[in-house]
Structures are given as structure tokens and as C-alpha cells.
């Protein structure tokens, strides 16, 4: 099965989006689910990416990714017409969509990608949506227009979003539900806030994965004191029961090694482009 | 024995056989032929196969040890009933092709089984020669002989004949040994067969779990290539239950029957404190990173990292634990401990693998088990606290139950812990198929004569039916299921 990149766009300095042929995945996918991709059969890493949207007519899925390490950098260098060797999915459980009433969607950085389809779906079934979207700085903010279109109220921040969230929670009536997706530290702060106000909060976790089918346990987190596998039990969880500190430690398990790999890849790219320039 | 002494021995034996025959007494005296293997120190530093295989001389001498028993008790020990006596006699005569075709009547993957079958509990357990020495490891080395003839054939590219197309479609879910055999046998009957695999590479545990140094990946790939040549369509990255459900395959995609061979891949954890610390792996994760993702090449060619540990404890006593321990050693660990609750006698691992592990320098900690895993402020593992055990009364399985000795806690310093205490079935398929009957352990219930499940047209086999078992059992069930499917489809015609 071929997974051709049909189109590709750069959304900010390090964020890209592409439409990729994957008709079966597109057909089966529901909001909240992800795919695992890898760029070749022998030596590539398998990485999870959320399915940000689908086009059933074209048989494509949209991916949005942030260039953080070797694999996402390599992916960013692919062009329309190139193939992604492996795309497997859709994985994970779909978001449980319900009419909650007022829902606050807090998204940070690349977390805005998985948040958007959820916000859209929640809106479509009649929820009032307040979105708090943020990134480290304004240049890194993505999907602003899309969130503006989907939300009844839009708050933009350059912080982790917990402050405006606290304000919303203090108001009467307080929100019925919060969805928070972004860096682990952001989700942790948001959960610290909503816990105080007893507002149920759903988070989507981005642990390191391999198979995505429950087979390795690498994606496990501590939830309510017990081990859960993000790929099959999640990726969404009741944020009030997640041990974020431990999850963050597990996320950085390979940090220094991976930084080296990424540097090596960047060096290699520079050399390749130098050679090309000379020719 | 030197090579020339060995050749001389074979010469003498053959002469004797011609002149008046080898009496059983003579045969008992023939020294069992050890398998040539890489030096333990050298091999601990590479990922190449440990046992390098018999030469012709080894094989023929070993085959001459067989008494040719009338009732061939060895055959009853083999789950797929290979005509062992008959193929061994062919080897003794130097007729290797005939030997291979006898094996292939019952086993499609002799190069695999010859390497990984727990022979000492199966065919070699019931062999008369082994009985005489009261030691199944001194029986006729049936597995090694199987491997010998299979490897010789490696170069010939025979593709099994396929019957005329029937127009029927069969879906095989999971590409482990059971799936491979089921695909081959249904394809041979002329059906249009598609093999679906969740991973990006087919082969099941044989590629992601069992390491290269025990089962070279090229052997498995060769079998997959043969399937492709027979016309089996192989679709990777396809997770049945997620990408499409079994019902969709049957009702919407035109498949007439399905075989479910998804294995028992879900790792068990111990449920002790510290199990989510950084540096704690399931054996599945560790082995998948190392084998499938080739993490041993991280930094030079592979993109998937793995902990480069100094001191590692592997918890468990099965093949999986041995594989993880020996992989850790090859990834550069200075100390590898194997921590097991019972004694070596109860270890489910193959004797040969235990022997190899010890030879390579794995330290066995028997009658011990972790109580909790210790970590530092960065949640990085720093050690395990273990309890000592003694053996008590036998439990349901007949093995003596390990009992913790109170107050016997002690600590081992290390940076990596690998948990290898068994796997259970993945519920992905049963969750999306409520009408599929399963046991309380999550294994699929089948009719053992046909491997048919409670859902018409759906068959199952391998670890998803028997729980974590063996390659040969999975193959055997794949074969029965294929026969069941072929029969079901023949009837469906009318
Ligand atoms: C269910 C799920 C959905 C995801 N969806 C998206 C998405 O839609 N878009 C997107 O850009 N990313 C998403 N991620 C995160 C993405 O998988 C990682 O960014 C990717 O694996 C990094 O690979 P790399 O080789 O480029 O970087 P690596 O070299 O592997 O890592 C670079 C740096 O990122 C850190 N890192 C590694 N894995 C993750 C992770 N899972 N999350 C956060 N940091 C990590 C490492 O510690 C390291 O510091 C998702 C993760 C999960 C589990
Ligand atoms: C490390 C290790 C060492 C072992 N050593 C030995 C040994 O020495 N000797 C021995 O006899 N046995 C050994 N075993 C056991 C043996 O490998 C298994 O019993 C055997 O492989 C089971 O075969 P199977 O046909 O059930 O499929 P498996 O080999 O389990 O393969 C199942 C396949 O199905 C795929 N799959 C799962 N879910 C889905 C889905 N939903 N859709 C599509 N595909 C799916 C999986 O990715 C996998 O490739 C070992 C096992 C392990 C883990
Ligand atoms: S398949 Fe396994 S059990 Fe059967 S004869 Fe061969 S080695 Fe022995
Ligand atoms: S039982 Fe042993 S000696 Fe007898 S036929 Fe079988 S392999 Fe040969
Ligand atoms: S990614 Fe392997 S179990 Fe979740």
C-alpha cells in the first residue's frame, strides 16, 4: 500500500502539515486516534502522530508535526510525491464525544493539532467551546484561524494556559469539562487548576511508543497508581489521575542520545546540501 | 575430535555398516555430535548466530546413532508427527533431499524448528537413545539434523505447487509461524490468500522477539518470500480490529474465511513498586527495540535508541528471559543477572539456551524475586530489592511453589530491569468481536479438530488459542486450521 504525500505546508518555523494517502485509515478513523509511521523498513524509528483530519474523497489523512528530533526532521524534508514507507492505524481509542455543555479546550504548541478535531467534533454535537490556545511565542502558534472558526470564545496566550483556565473555573457557572492537550508540563498545570475546582479534565498523552497495539508496554504511565498503556487504554485519560512527573521522566529517557542523533542528521543534511550547491 | 578424526570415524562406521551392520550396542557407543558454535567470548560481542551448524560429517555420524526403532517413539514426541526415523535414516545414507521432503510433509519451517524447538521436551524426550542414557540431551539430535538438511536446501528455490484457483478468498491475520503455515496451506488449495500483519515486517515473534543470534532473520524472510512467490498477498501495517474488523473483511471485503493467529503479545508486569521507572522494560519492548528496530545499530545506522546499560537484571526463567539477558550482554552490559523465583530445574527455557547463557557469563540468581525497584530523583533505576525464596508444596501445575523467606531482603545495584514473566493475549480482536467466544484468560475457544471458532468461517491457532507456547505448536495448529478452512470452503460451495 502506498502512502504518498499529496501536499505539504509549513505552518511555522518548526511545524509542518501534510496530506498523506492512507484510504483505509481515513475511512476507519475517528477523532482522537493516531497513526504510527516510519520512514523505511530496516532502520527507521516508529513514531506516533495524531490524525488531524481526513479527506474521504481523496483517501488522505492530514498530519501535523513539530520538528523536534531526527524522525520528524527527516519527515519535514520529504516533498509532495514522496512516500512514507509505513503508516499504521488508526490506533488508540476515539474521543468520547458527549454533549457536556460548556467545554474549555486548552491547547499548547503541537498539542493544538490533536485538539482541533476534538474541538470541532464537540462543537458539532452542540457544545459551547471556549478555546485557550498557546505556544511559546506568537510565531509558533498554529491553527489560530481554525480555532477561531470552531470556538465560541478564543483566548490566545504565550503561557501554559493555566491562568486563563483558572479564571474560567472561578466564574459561575464553571465549565462542565476541560480538554487539555500539549506538553506534559502544560497538562499537569492545567490539571492542578481544574482539580481545585473539581472540573473533569481529559488529557491526551504523548508517551514514547513502538508498536501502538499494546505489545511492548513502553508507553505505560501510572494512572491512579496502576500501570496503563497509552496506546490501547488511551491516548485520552482523566488528567486528575495521571502521574505527570513520572511520565515526563519517561519521556526524556533517551533525550541526550536523541539530541546527538538529530545533530548528526542536521550535519549530514548540511553536507548533502553543500555538495548539491557545489555541483 | 578433530575434523580428520571425525571423517575417519564416519568412514569406519560406514564400512562397518556395510560389512555386517551396526548393532545397537555399536550405535550407543558413537559419541553424540556437538554442534560447532562461536566462542562464547567472541559471540557475546556480536549478533551473529551462536550455533554454526553441522557439517555433513557431523550429520551423518549423528544420524548413525539412530537405532531405527520399529515403533519410532520419537514421532509421538513431535507435535506435528514428523516421520523422524525415516528422515534420519535418509541422512545416514547421505540422501539429504529425500530427508527434507519427508520433513516437509509435516513441517513447513524445518530451518526454524530445527533451531528453536524445545526438542528435549518433545521428540528427543521420547527417543530410545536418550532414554538409554537417561538424558534427552544425549538422544539423537533430531533438531540439529533437521536444521542441517533445511540449511543445505537454503539455496534451492523450490516453490510449492498451487492448485487451480477456486475463486475463494481467505484472510490470514498475523504473520507468525501459525499464520505462515495457514497461508501456505490455504494457498496450496487454490484460494486467494491475503496475509495481514500489524507490524511493518512479517514473521511474528520470529522477527521481533527471537534474536538474530538464535534465529537469523534471513531464514524467516526466506519463508515469507516463498509465500509471496506462491501468490500470497502480504499486507503489513494492517491492524485487524483497527484498520478493518474481522466482520468487515468477511462481510464487506469479500473474504470467505479468516484465520486469526495474532499471538499472545501483551506483556505481564509484576505490579510492584517502581515498575514504571526509567530503565524498566518489558522483554517485548527490549527485544523489539533490539531486533525489529535494530537498536544495536543506534548511532551508526538505526534510529531507535535503547538503554546502554552497565548492569541489568532480567526477571524470569523462560526463553524470553534468556533472549533478553543475552541481548543485553551483546548491547554491552558488563553484568547481566537473571533473577528467577524457582530453581534451574523448573526453568521453562530450553536447556541449550540456559547452557549458552551461562557460558556467555550471565549470572543466575535463583530462588529470588524482586520486591520493588529502586530509583533516584530522576526516576532512573538504581537497583532492585529482592527477596529470597524456597520451594514449598507443588502447585496446580505440579511445580513446587516458591515461598518468600521473610526478612531476606537484599539489594542488587543496577541501571536496567527487564521483566520477562510471560505474555497474555491481546484483546484487540476479541474486543471488536463480541460474538467470538473466549476463555477467562482471553484466549480464543476453538474446536480442536478444525480450529474453528464460535464464529462461522473464522478459525484460529497459535498463541492466541493456547496461550504463550511454541513455534511448532503454532505451526501445527495453523496447519489444522488450514485444513479446516479448506474443508469449510469446499462445503460452502454447495
Ligand atoms: C498518541 C500520540 C500522538 C502524537 N501526535 C503528535 C502530533 O500530531 N504531532 C507531533 O508533532 N507530535 C505528536 N506526538 C509526539 C511525536 O510522536 C514525537 O514528537 C516524535 O516521536 C518525536 O520523534 P523524533 O525522532 O523526531 O524525535 P526524537 O529524537 O525521538 O525526540 C526528540 C525530543 O523529543 C522528545 N520526545 C520523544 N518522544 C516524544 C513524545 N512522544 N512527545 C513529546 N516529546 C517527545 C525526546 O525526549 C527528545 O527530547 C504524538 C505522540 C503520541 C504518543
Ligand atoms: C523472546 C521469545 C523467545 C521465544 N523462544 C522460543 C523458542 O526458542 N522456541 C519456541 O518454540 N518458541 C519460542 N517462543 C514462542 C514462540 O515464538 C511463539 O509461541 C510463536 O511465535 C507463536 O506463533 P503465532 O503463530 O501464534 O504468532 P506470533 O509469532 O505470536 O505472531 C503473531 C503476529 O500477529 C501480529 N498481530 C497481532 N495482532 C494483530 C492484529 N490485530 N492484526 C494484524 N496482525 C496482528 C503480530 O504483530 C505478530 O506478528 C518465544 C517467544 C518469544 C517472545
Ligand atoms: S519439529 Fe520439533 S519436535 Fe518435531 S521433530 Fe522437529 S525438532 Fe522435534
Ligand atoms: S526413537 Fe530415537 S533412536 Fe528410535 S527411531 Fe526415533 S530417533 Fe531413532
Ligand atoms: S506502544 Fe507498545 S504497548 Fe503501547
Coordinates of N, CA, C and O in Angstrom, one line a residue, chain B residues 274-379:
Chain B
X274 N 7.8 0.8 41.5 CA 8.9 1.2 40.7 C 8.9 0.6 39.3 O 9.9 0.8 38.6
X275 N 7.9 -0.1 38.9 CA 7.9 -0.7 37.6 C 7.8 0.3 36.4 O 8.1 -0.1 35.3
X276 N 7.4 1.5 36.7 CA 7.3 2.5 35.6 C 8.6 3.4 35.6 O 8.6 4.3 34.8
X277 N 9.5 3.1 36.4 CA 10.8 3.9 36.4 C 11.5 3.9 35.0 O 11.3 2.9 34.3
X278 N 12.3 4.9 34.8 CA 13.0 4.9 33.5 C 14.1 3.8 33.7 O 14.9 3.8 34.6
X279 N 14.2 2.9 32.7 CA 15.2 1.8 32.8 C 14.5 0.5 33.0 O 15.2 -0.5 33.1
X280 N 13.2 0.5 33.2 CA 12.4 -0.8 33.3 C 11.8 -1.0 32.0 O 11.0 -0.2 31.5
X281 N 12.1 -2.2 31.4 CA 11.5 -2.6 30.1 C 10.7 -3.9 30.3 O 11.1 -4.7 31.1
X282 N 9.7 -4.1 29.5 CA 9.2 -5.4 29.3 C 10.2 -6.1 28.3 O 10.8 -5.4 27.5
X283 N 10.3 -7.4 28.4 CA 11.2 -8.1 27.5 C 10.7 -7.8 26.0 O 11.5 -7.6 25.1
X284 N 9.4 -7.7 25.8 CA 8.9 -7.4 24.5 C 9.5 -6.1 24.0 O 9.9 -6.0 22.8
X285 N 9.4 -5.1 24.8 CA 9.9 -3.8 24.3 C 11.4 -3.9 24.1 O 11.9 -3.4 23.0
X286 N 12.2 -4.5 25.0 CA 13.6 -4.5 24.9 C 14.0 -5.3 23.6 O 14.8 -4.8 22.8
X287 N 13.4 -6.5 23.4 CA 13.7 -7.3 22.3 C 13.2 -6.7 21.0 O 13.9 -6.8 20.0
X288 N 12.1 -6.0 21.0 CA 11.6 -5.4 19.8 C 12.5 -4.3 19.4 O 12.9 -4.1 18.2
X289 N 12.9 -3.4 20.3 CA 13.9 -2.4 20.0 C 15.1 -3.0 19.4 O 15.7 -2.5 18.4
X290 N 15.6 -4.0 20.1 CA 16.9 -4.6 19.6 C 16.8 -5.3 18.3 O 17.7 -5.2 17.4
X291 N 15.8 -6.1 18.1 CA 15.7 -7.0 16.9 C 15.0 -6.3 15.8 O 15.6 -6.1 14.7
X292 N 13.7 -6.0 15.9 CA 13.0 -5.4 14.8 C 13.5 -4.1 14.4 O 13.6 -3.8 13.2
X293 N 13.8 -3.2 15.4 CA 14.2 -1.9 15.1 C 15.8 -1.8 15.0 O 16.3 -0.7 14.8
X294 N 16.4 -2.9 15.2 CA 17.9 -2.9 15.1 C 18.6 -1.9 16.0 O 19.6 -1.3 15.6
X295 N 18.1 -1.7 17.2 CA 18.7 -0.7 18.1 C 20.1 -0.9 18.4 O 20.8 0.1 18.8
X296 N 20.7 -2.1 18.2 CA 22.1 -2.3 18.4 C 22.9 -1.4 17.5 O 24.1 -1.1 17.7
X297 N 22.3 -1.0 16.4 CA 23.0 -0.1 15.5 C 22.7 1.4 15.7 O 22.9 2.2 14.9
X298 N 22.1 1.7 16.9 CA 21.8 3.1 17.2 C 23.0 3.9 17.2 O 24.0 3.6 17.8
X299 N 23.0 5.1 16.5 CA 24.2 5.9 16.5 C 25.0 5.7 15.2 O 25.7 6.5 14.8
X300 N 24.8 4.5 14.6 CA 25.5 4.3 13.3 C 24.5 4.2 12.2 O 24.6 4.9 11.2
X301 N 23.5 3.4 12.4 CA 22.5 3.3 11.3 C 21.1 3.4 11.8 O 20.2 3.9 11.1
X302 N 20.8 2.8 12.9 CA 19.4 2.7 13.3 C 19.0 4.0 14.1 O 19.8 4.6 14.8
X303 N 17.7 4.3 14.0 CA 17.1 5.5 14.6 C 16.5 5.2 16.0 O 16.1 6.1 16.7
X304 N 16.3 3.9 16.4 CA 15.6 3.6 17.6 C 16.7 3.4 18.7 O 17.5 2.6 18.6
X305 N 16.5 4.2 19.8 CA 17.5 4.1 20.9 C 17.2 2.9 21.8 O 16.0 2.4 21.8
X306 N 18.1 2.5 22.6 CA 17.9 1.6 23.7 C 18.9 1.9 24.8 O 19.9 2.4 24.5
X307 N 18.5 1.6 26.0 CA 19.4 1.9 27.1 C 20.7 1.1 26.9 O 20.7 0.0 26.6
X308 N 21.8 1.9 27.1 CA 23.1 1.2 27.0 C 23.5 1.0 28.5 O 24.1 1.8 29.1
X309 N 23.2 -0.2 28.9 CA 23.2 -0.5 30.4 C 24.6 -1.0 30.8 O 25.3 -1.7 30.0
X310 N 24.9 -0.8 32.1 CA 26.1 -1.4 32.6 C 25.7 -2.7 33.4 O 26.4 -3.7 33.2
X311 N 24.7 -2.6 34.2 CA 24.2 -3.7 34.9 C 22.7 -3.9 34.8 O 22.0 -3.0 34.9
X312 N 22.4 -5.1 34.4 CA 21.0 -5.4 34.0 C 20.5 -6.6 34.8 O 21.2 -7.6 34.9
X313 N 19.2 -6.5 35.3 CA 18.6 -7.7 35.8 C 17.5 -8.1 34.9 O 16.7 -7.3 34.6
X314 N 17.4 -9.4 34.5 CA 16.3 -9.9 33.8 C 15.5 -10.7 34.7 O 16.0 -11.6 35.4
X315 N 14.2 -10.5 34.8 CA 13.3 -11.3 35.8 C 12.6 -12.3 35.0 O 11.8 -12.0 34.1
X316 N 12.8 -13.6 35.3 CA 12.1 -14.6 34.6 C 13.0 -15.8 34.3 O 14.2 -15.7 34.5
X317 N 12.4 -16.9 33.8 CA 13.3 -18.1 33.6 C 12.9 -18.8 32.3 O 13.3 -20.0 32.1
X318 N 12.2 -18.1 31.4 CA 11.9 -18.8 30.1 C 12.8 -18.4 29.0 O 13.8 -17.7 29.2
X319 N 12.5 -18.9 27.8 CA 13.2 -18.5 26.6 C 13.3 -17.0 26.4 O 14.3 -16.5 26.0
X320 N 12.2 -16.3 26.7 CA 12.2 -14.9 26.6 C 13.2 -14.2 27.5 O 13.9 -13.3 27.1
X321 N 13.3 -14.7 28.7 CA 14.2 -14.1 29.7 C 15.7 -14.4 29.2 O 16.5 -13.5 29.2
X322 N 15.9 -15.6 28.7 CA 17.3 -15.9 28.2 C 17.7 -15.0 27.1 O 18.8 -14.4 27.0
X323 N 16.7 -14.8 26.1 CA 17.0 -14.0 25.0 C 17.2 -12.5 25.4 O 18.1 -11.9 24.8
X324 N 16.5 -12.0 26.3 CA 16.7 -10.6 26.8 C 18.0 -10.5 27.5 O 18.8 -9.6 27.2
X325 N 18.4 -11.5 28.3 CA 19.7 -11.4 29.0 C 20.8 -11.4 28.0 O 21.8 -10.6 28.1
X326 N 20.7 -12.3 27.1 CA 21.9 -12.5 26.2 C 21.9 -11.3 25.2 O 23.0 -10.9 24.7
X327 N 20.8 -10.7 24.9 CA 20.8 -9.4 24.1 C 21.4 -8.3 24.9 O 22.2 -7.5 24.3
X328 N 21.1 -8.2 26.2 CA 21.7 -7.1 27.0 C 23.2 -7.2 27.0 O 23.9 -6.2 26.8
X329 N 23.7 -8.4 27.1 CA 25.1 -8.7 27.0 C 25.7 -8.2 25.7 O 26.7 -7.5 25.7
X330 N 25.0 -8.5 24.6 CA 25.5 -8.1 23.3 C 25.4 -6.6 23.1 O 26.1 -6.0 22.2
X331 N 24.6 -5.9 23.9 CA 24.5 -4.5 23.8 C 25.5 -3.8 24.7 O 25.5 -2.6 24.9
X332 N 26.3 -4.6 25.3 CA 27.5 -4.0 26.0 C 27.4 -4.0 27.6 O 28.2 -3.5 28.2
X333 N 26.3 -4.6 28.1 CA 26.2 -4.6 29.6 C 27.4 -5.4 30.2 O 27.8 -6.4 29.7
X334 N 27.9 -4.9 31.3 CA 29.1 -5.6 32.0 C 28.6 -6.7 32.8 O 29.3 -7.7 33.0
X335 N 27.4 -6.5 33.4 CA 26.9 -7.5 34.3 C 25.4 -7.8 33.9 O 24.7 -6.8 33.8
X336 N 25.1 -9.0 33.7 CA 23.7 -9.4 33.5 C 23.3 -10.4 34.5 O 23.9 -11.5 34.5
X337 N 22.3 -10.1 35.3 CA 21.8 -11.1 36.2 C 20.4 -11.6 35.8 O 19.6 -10.9 35.2
X338 N 20.2 -12.9 36.0 CA 19.0 -13.5 35.7 C 18.3 -13.9 37.0 O 18.8 -14.7 37.8
X339 N 17.2 -13.2 37.3 CA 16.6 -13.4 38.6 C 15.3 -14.3 38.4 O 14.4 -13.9 37.7
X340 N 15.3 -15.4 39.1 CA 14.2 -16.4 38.9 C 13.7 -16.9 40.2 O 14.6 -17.3 41.1
X341 N 12.4 -17.0 40.4 CA 11.8 -17.4 41.7 C 12.0 -18.9 42.1 O 11.9 -19.2 43.2
X342 N 12.2 -19.7 41.1 CA 12.3 -21.1 41.4 C 13.7 -21.6 41.2 O 14.6 -20.7 41.2
X343 N 14.0 -22.9 41.0 CA 15.3 -23.3 40.7 C 15.5 -23.6 39.2 O 14.6 -23.6 38.5
X344 N 16.8 -23.8 38.9 CA 17.1 -24.1 37.5 C 16.2 -25.2 36.9 O 15.9 -25.2 35.7
X345 N 16.0 -26.2 37.7 CA 15.2 -27.4 37.3 C 13.8 -27.0 36.8 O 13.3 -27.6 35.8
X346 N 13.2 -25.9 37.4 CA 11.9 -25.6 37.0 C 11.9 -24.6 35.8 O 10.8 -24.2 35.3
X347 N 13.0 -24.1 35.4 CA 13.1 -23.1 34.4 C 12.4 -23.6 33.1 O 12.8 -24.7 32.6
X348 N 11.5 -22.8 32.5 CA 10.9 -23.3 31.3 C 11.7 -23.1 30.0 O 11.4 -23.6 29.0
X349 N 12.9 -22.4 30.2 CA 13.7 -22.2 29.0 C 14.3 -23.5 28.5 O 14.5 -24.5 29.3
X350 N 14.7 -23.5 27.2 CA 15.4 -24.7 26.7 C 16.7 -24.9 27.4 O 17.4 -23.9 27.6
X351 N 17.1 -26.1 27.6 CA 18.3 -26.4 28.3 C 19.5 -25.8 27.5 O 20.4 -25.2 28.1
X352 N 19.5 -25.9 26.2 CA 20.6 -25.4 25.4 C 20.7 -23.9 25.6 O 21.9 -23.4 25.7
X353 N 19.6 -23.2 25.8 CA 19.7 -21.7 25.9 C 20.2 -21.4 27.3 O 21.0 -20.4 27.5
X354 N 19.8 -22.1 28.3 CA 20.3 -21.9 29.7 C 21.9 -22.1 29.7 O 22.6 -21.3 30.2
X355 N 22.2 -23.2 29.0 CA 23.7 -23.5 28.9 C 24.4 -22.4 28.2 O 25.5 -21.9 28.7
X356 N 23.9 -21.9 27.1 CA 24.6 -20.9 26.3 C 24.6 -19.6 27.2 O 25.7 -18.9 27.2
X357 N 23.6 -19.3 27.9 CA 23.5 -18.0 28.7 C 24.6 -18.1 29.7 O 25.4 -17.1 29.9
X358 N 24.7 -19.2 30.4 CA 25.8 -19.4 31.4 C 27.2 -19.2 30.8 O 28.0 -18.6 31.4
X359 N 27.3 -19.9 29.7 CA 28.6 -19.9 29.1 C 29.1 -18.5 28.7 O 30.2 -18.1 28.8
X360 N 28.1 -17.6 28.4 CA 28.4 -16.3 28.0 C 28.6 -15.4 29.2 O 29.0 -14.2 29.0
X361 N 28.3 -15.9 30.4 CA 28.6 -15.1 31.6 C 27.4 -14.5 32.2 O 27.6 -13.6 33.1
X362 N 26.2 -14.9 31.9 CA 25.0 -14.4 32.6 C 25.0 -15.0 34.0 O 25.3 -16.2 34.2
X363 N 24.8 -14.2 35.0 CA 24.8 -14.7 36.4 C 23.4 -15.1 36.8 O 22.5 -14.2 36.8
X364 N 23.3 -16.3 37.3 CA 21.9 -16.8 37.6 C 21.7 -16.5 39.1 O 22.5 -16.9 40.0
X365 N 20.6 -15.8 39.4 CA 20.1 -15.6 40.8 C 18.9 -16.4 40.9 O 17.8 -15.9 40.7
X366 N 19.0 -17.7 41.4 CA 17.8 -18.5 41.5 C 17.2 -18.4 42.9 O 17.9 -17.9 43.8
X367 N 15.9 -18.7 43.0 CA 15.2 -18.6 44.3 C 15.2 -17.2 44.8 O 15.4 -16.9 46.0
X368 N 15.0 -16.2 43.9 CA 15.0 -14.8 44.3 C 13.9 -14.1 43.4 O 13.7 -14.6 42.3
X369 N 13.3 -13.1 43.9 CA 12.4 -12.3 43.1 C 12.3 -10.9 43.6 O 12.4 -10.6 44.8
X370 N 12.2 -9.9 42.7 CA 12.2 -8.5 43.1 C 10.9 -8.2 44.0 O 9.8 -8.7 43.7
X371 N 11.2 -7.4 45.0 CA 10.1 -6.9 45.8 C 9.7 -5.5 45.3 O 8.5 -5.2 45.3
X372 N 10.7 -4.7 45.1 CA 10.4 -3.4 44.5 C 11.7 -2.9 43.7 O 12.8 -3.4 44.0
X373 N 11.4 -2.0 42.8 CA 12.5 -1.5 42.0 C 12.8 -0.1 42.6 O 11.9 0.7 42.8
X374 N 14.1 0.2 42.7 CA 14.5 1.4 43.4 C 15.0 2.4 42.3 O 15.6 2.0 41.3
X375 N 14.7 3.7 42.6 CA 15.1 4.7 41.6 C 15.7 6.0 42.3 O 15.6 6.1 43.5
X376 N 16.4 6.8 41.5 CA 16.9 8.1 42.1 C 15.9 9.2 41.8 O 14.8 9.0 41.4
X377 N 16.4 10.5 42.1 CA 15.5 11.6 42.0 C 15.0 11.8 40.5 O 14.0 12.5 40.3
X378 N 15.8 11.3 39.5 CA 15.4 11.4 38.1 C 14.5 10.3 37.7 O 14.3 10.1 36.5
X379 N 14.0 9.5 38.6 CA 13.3 8.3 38.3 C 14.0 7.3 37.5 O 13.4 6.5 36.8

